[in-house]
Tab-separated table of C-alpha atoms in Angstrom:
chain	number	residue	atom	x	y	z
A	1	ALA	CA	-91.273	121.013	-137.986
A	2	GLN	CA	-88.079	122.946	-138.386
A	3	SER	CA	-86.960	124.571	-141.539
A	4	VAL	CA	-83.999	126.310	-142.951
A	5	THR	CA	-83.986	129.146	-145.379
A	6	GLN	CA	-80.797	130.312	-147.132
A	7	PRO	CA	-82.080	133.267	-149.139
A	8	ASP	CA	-79.284	133.977	-151.676
A	9	ILE	CA	-79.257	131.261	-154.140
A	10	HIS	CA	-75.737	132.779	-155.844
A	11	ILE	CA	-73.117	135.001	-154.762
A	12	THR	CA	-70.313	136.287	-156.518
A	13	VAL	CA	-67.378	137.968	-154.655
A	14	SER	CA	-63.828	139.370	-155.754
A	15	GLU	CA	-61.185	137.431	-154.455
A	16	GLY	CA	-59.760	139.040	-151.254
A	17	ALA	CA	-63.324	140.508	-150.326
A	18	SER	CA	-65.303	139.592	-147.141
A	19	LEU	CA	-68.087	137.109	-147.510
A	20	GLU	CA	-71.376	136.730	-145.598
A	21	LEU	CA	-73.881	133.903	-146.453
A	22	ARG	CA	-77.071	134.257	-144.607
A	23	CYS	CA	-79.210	131.136	-142.994
A	24	ASN	CA	-82.519	131.637	-141.039
A	25	TYR	CA	-83.810	128.821	-139.539
A	26	SER	CA	-87.520	127.969	-137.846
A	27	TYR	CA	-87.543	125.601	-134.654
A	28	GLY	CA	-89.073	126.194	-131.391
A	29	ALA	CA	-86.013	125.265	-129.206
A	30	THR	CA	-82.266	125.873	-129.436
A	31	PRO	CA	-81.314	123.484	-132.699
A	32	TYR	CA	-77.884	122.010	-133.546
A	33	LEU	CA	-76.630	124.202	-136.326
A	34	PHE	CA	-74.247	123.348	-139.213
A	35	TRP	CA	-72.496	124.757	-142.373
A	36	TYR	CA	-71.466	122.331	-144.723
A	37	VAL	CA	-69.247	123.044	-147.868
A	38	GLN	CA	-69.684	120.865	-151.228
A	39	SER	CA	-67.386	121.518	-154.032
A	40	PRO	CA	-68.302	120.544	-157.575
A	41	GLY	CA	-68.909	116.812	-157.822
A	42	GLN	CA	-67.801	116.083	-154.300
A	43	GLY	CA	-69.344	115.281	-151.093
A	44	LEU	CA	-70.016	117.314	-147.972
A	45	GLN	CA	-67.319	118.692	-145.804
A	46	LEU	CA	-68.440	120.273	-142.267
A	47	LEU	CA	-67.181	123.850	-141.788
A	48	LEU	CA	-68.280	124.393	-138.347
A	49	LYS	CA	-71.083	123.525	-135.724
A	50	TYR	CA	-72.857	125.239	-132.960
A	51	PHE	CA	-75.096	123.976	-130.268
A	52	SER	CA	-74.597	126.124	-127.056
A	53	GLY	CA	-72.035	128.321	-125.825
A	54	ASP	CA	-70.201	131.255	-127.353
A	55	THR	CA	-72.315	132.436	-130.091
A	56	LEU	CA	-69.527	133.203	-132.382
A	57	VAL	CA	-67.980	130.013	-133.695
A	58	GLN	CA	-64.949	129.166	-135.237
A	59	GLY	CA	-64.491	126.731	-138.125
A	60	ILE	CA	-62.110	125.115	-140.608
A	61	LYS	CA	-60.598	127.075	-143.633
A	62	GLY	CA	-61.013	130.509	-142.028
A	63	PHE	CA	-64.722	130.549	-141.654
A	64	GLU	CA	-66.702	131.572	-138.747
A	65	ALA	CA	-70.421	131.821	-137.901
A	66	GLU	CA	-72.539	133.760	-135.573
A	67	PHE	CA	-75.881	132.578	-133.737
A	68	LYS	CA	-78.258	134.938	-133.132
A	69	ARG	CA	-81.423	133.662	-131.273
A	70	SER	CA	-83.345	137.045	-131.435
A	71	GLN	CA	-83.139	136.727	-135.492
A	72	SER	CA	-83.247	132.875	-135.851
A	73	SER	CA	-80.012	133.390	-137.869
A	74	PHE	CA	-76.851	131.417	-138.202
A	75	ASN	CA	-74.648	133.221	-140.895
A	76	LEU	CA	-71.388	132.483	-142.075
A	77	ARG	CA	-68.459	134.864	-142.879
A	78	LYS	CA	-65.032	135.016	-143.969
A	79	PRO	CA	-63.018	138.047	-143.690
A	80	SER	CA	-61.181	137.547	-147.037
A	81	VAL	CA	-62.129	135.067	-149.940
A	82	HIS	CA	-59.895	132.990	-151.686
A	83	TRP	CA	-60.429	131.661	-155.166
A	84	SER	CA	-60.700	127.939	-153.750
A	85	ASP	CA	-63.589	128.873	-151.599
A	86	ALA	CA	-65.924	128.732	-154.727
A	87	ALA	CA	-68.441	125.903	-153.709
A	88	GLU	CA	-71.831	125.466	-152.468
A	89	TYR	CA	-72.562	126.003	-148.905
A	90	PHE	CA	-75.416	124.624	-146.924
A	91	CYS	CA	-76.727	125.487	-143.681
A	92	ALA	CA	-78.673	122.820	-141.670
A	93	VAL	CA	-80.577	122.455	-138.530
A	94	GLY	CA	-80.469	119.047	-136.368
A	95	ALA	CA	-83.499	118.897	-134.584
A	96	GLY	CA	-86.682	116.710	-134.209
A	97	ALA	CA	-86.688	113.020	-134.381
A	98	GLY	CA	-83.166	111.537	-134.223
A	99	ASN	CA	-81.812	115.003	-134.593
A	100	MET	CA	-81.620	114.313	-138.329
A	101	LEU	CA	-80.773	117.136	-140.447
A	102	THR	CA	-82.968	119.641	-142.220
A	103	PHE	CA	-80.767	121.621	-144.953
A	104	GLY	CA	-81.336	124.922	-146.743
A	105	GLY	CA	-81.477	125.094	-150.267
A	106	GLY	CA	-77.912	125.954	-150.676
A	107	THR	CA	-75.965	129.103	-151.692
A	108	ARG	CA	-73.529	128.708	-154.580
A	109	LEU	CA	-70.472	130.884	-154.373
A	110	MET	CA	-68.422	132.388	-157.272
A	111	VAL	CA	-65.231	134.028	-156.676
A	112	LYS	CA	-64.082	136.533	-159.357
A	113	PRO	CA	-60.318	136.929	-159.815
B	1	ASN	CA	-61.149	104.251	-140.674
B	2	ALA	CA	-62.817	104.295	-144.041
B	3	GLY	CA	-65.522	106.406	-142.426
B	4	VAL	CA	-69.019	106.094	-144.305
B	5	THR	CA	-68.329	104.272	-147.936
B	6	GLN	CA	-71.075	104.129	-150.485
B	7	THR	CA	-71.461	101.872	-153.794
B	8	PRO	CA	-71.789	102.234	-156.690
B	9	LYS	CA	-70.630	105.999	-157.416
B	10	PHE	CA	-72.411	106.177	-160.413
B	11	GLN	CA	-75.616	104.211	-161.607
B	12	VAL	CA	-78.140	104.250	-164.608
B	13	LEU	CA	-81.403	102.625	-164.388
B	14	LYS	CA	-84.296	102.309	-166.866
B	15	THR	CA	-87.880	102.927	-165.531
B	16	GLY	CA	-89.289	100.231	-163.454
B	17	GLN	CA	-85.941	98.664	-162.583
B	18	SER	CA	-85.015	97.914	-159.176
B	19	MET	CA	-81.528	98.321	-157.367
B	20	THR	CA	-79.741	98.843	-153.775
B	21	LEU	CA	-77.712	101.623	-152.948
B	22	GLN	CA	-74.946	100.373	-150.395
B	23	CYS	CA	-73.754	102.260	-147.432
B	24	ALA	CA	-71.612	101.087	-144.856
B	25	GLN	CA	-69.480	102.786	-142.000
B	26	ASP	CA	-66.581	101.433	-139.491
B	27	MET	CA	-67.316	103.939	-136.879
B	28	ASN	CA	-69.764	101.838	-134.965
B	29	HIS	CA	-72.206	104.832	-135.225
B	30	GLU	CA	-75.531	103.913	-134.059
B	31	TYR	CA	-77.395	106.299	-135.962
B	32	MET	CA	-77.562	106.101	-139.765
B	33	SER	CA	-79.656	108.214	-142.788
B	34	TRP	CA	-80.177	108.597	-146.212
B	35	TYR	CA	-80.511	111.922	-148.033
B	36	ARG	CA	-81.119	112.862	-151.760
B	37	GLN	CA	-79.890	116.089	-153.161
B	38	ASP	CA	-81.819	118.044	-155.878
B	39	PRO	CA	-80.672	121.464	-157.373
B	40	GLY	CA	-81.920	124.163	-155.191
B	41	MET	CA	-83.482	121.776	-152.712
B	42	GLY	CA	-80.545	121.179	-150.495
B	43	LEU	CA	-80.723	117.634	-149.120
B	44	ARG	CA	-83.765	116.022	-147.931
B	45	LEU	CA	-84.118	113.093	-145.495
B	46	ILE	CA	-85.453	109.757	-146.949
B	47	HIS	CA	-85.180	107.217	-143.967
B	48	TYR	CA	-83.234	106.932	-140.852
B	49	SER	CA	-82.292	104.345	-138.541
B	50	VAL	CA	-81.252	104.805	-134.852
B	51	GLY	CA	-79.861	101.385	-134.561
B	52	ALA	CA	-79.912	97.983	-135.851
B	53	GLY	CA	-83.539	96.695	-136.515
B	54	ILE	CA	-84.918	100.156	-136.034
B	55	THR	CA	-85.742	102.312	-139.196
B	56	ASP	CA	-88.340	105.260	-139.667
B	57	GLN	CA	-89.070	107.685	-142.479
B	58	GLY	CA	-88.081	110.740	-143.214
B	59	GLU	CA	-89.391	113.933	-145.445
B	60	VAL	CA	-89.399	112.172	-148.775
B	61	PRO	CA	-89.924	108.414	-148.039
B	62	ASN	CA	-91.972	107.321	-150.913
B	63	GLY	CA	-90.514	104.711	-153.485
B	64	TYR	CA	-87.645	103.962	-151.042
B	65	ASN	CA	-87.047	100.835	-148.692
B	66	VAL	CA	-84.421	100.586	-146.164
B	67	SER	CA	-83.438	97.903	-143.338
B	68	ARG	CA	-80.946	97.746	-140.864
B	69	SER	CA	-79.610	94.177	-139.898
B	70	THR	CA	-76.484	95.323	-138.790
B	71	THR	CA	-74.926	98.504	-136.944
B	72	GLU	CA	-72.603	98.775	-140.158
B	73	ASP	CA	-74.837	98.503	-143.111
B	74	PHE	CA	-77.758	100.606	-143.850
B	75	PRO	CA	-78.985	99.651	-147.635
B	76	LEU	CA	-81.665	101.785	-149.795
B	77	ARG	CA	-83.793	99.903	-152.278
B	78	LEU	CA	-85.554	101.101	-155.059
B	79	LEU	CA	-88.372	98.618	-155.849
B	80	SER	CA	-89.325	100.297	-159.298
B	81	ALA	CA	-87.291	103.211	-160.171
B	82	ALA	CA	-88.746	106.151	-161.702
B	83	PRO	CA	-87.308	109.486	-163.503
B	84	SER	CA	-88.234	111.433	-160.092
B	85	GLN	CA	-85.697	109.417	-158.434
B	86	THR	CA	-82.985	110.974	-160.554
B	87	SER	CA	-80.601	112.290	-157.963
B	88	VAL	CA	-77.338	112.276	-155.915
B	89	TYR	CA	-78.016	110.241	-152.840
B	90	PHE	CA	-75.766	110.534	-149.650
B	91	CYS	CA	-75.608	108.251	-146.596
B	92	ALA	CA	-74.527	109.764	-143.168
B	93	SER	CA	-73.995	108.385	-139.754
B	94	ARG	CA	-73.427	109.622	-136.286
B	95	LYS	CA	-72.800	108.401	-132.708
B	96	ARG	CA	-75.393	108.647	-130.329
B	97	GLY	CA	-74.676	111.108	-127.385
B	98	ASP	CA	-72.007	113.217	-129.521
B	99	LEU	CA	-72.556	116.556	-128.246
B	100	TYR	CA	-72.991	118.328	-131.370
B	101	ASN	CA	-75.117	115.193	-133.088
B	102	GLU	CA	-72.293	115.876	-135.923
B	103	GLN	CA	-73.154	113.643	-139.048
B	104	PHE	CA	-70.510	111.877	-141.293
B	105	PHE	CA	-71.156	111.875	-144.901
B	106	GLY	CA	-70.285	109.317	-147.567
B	107	PRO	CA	-69.205	110.559	-151.058
B	108	GLY	CA	-72.543	109.902	-152.850
B	109	THR	CA	-73.937	107.811	-155.448
B	110	ARG	CA	-75.419	109.570	-158.672
B	111	LEU	CA	-78.461	107.793	-159.888
B	112	THR	CA	-79.870	108.774	-163.149
B	113	VAL	CA	-83.232	107.060	-164.142
B	114	LEU	CA	-84.221	107.217	-167.680
């Protein structure tokens, strides 16, 4: 069965600083990979997705992610964080029966002014 | 399109009560699913359906029932609510054959079981 690990439960960065959120997955084949963002009390918004092709994927709100097969990773990056980026971020793998999603535990991002 | 809709937004139940969380989508998506979200655990799959009349269990199915009589609707039933079912519930749908298997999520239902 597939699994997703987000090693960092909380991350605090200063506004304007760069950001990298880590995601490691376990799956035998190339999975479908996703990053979602959830603001407090809100639903899930898709930031970006990957299945094949260029391993550097551009998403919304200035986010990008890089798929590294050798490291089983799909880390999310942003060059300059804005206060509005404070939220919880979830990495997910689509695999297995029905290609339903398996989520990591999430990383809560706080942004210092 | 309204996308994926869920009702109610909030619900408080007493232990042992039953209720149905409603989910509907107007995108003609074949696949629908239910997830629950708990702190530190991300979202976990409860049940899913690949089409009308077809359902299957996910990672945490115990205590929940589903049925899929139409393409549009996928209700989640709690037959006898327990405090362990206090959670936020999300319904999602996606189209068969979509290249990325992208799922579209509803706004969620926050359930508290006392």
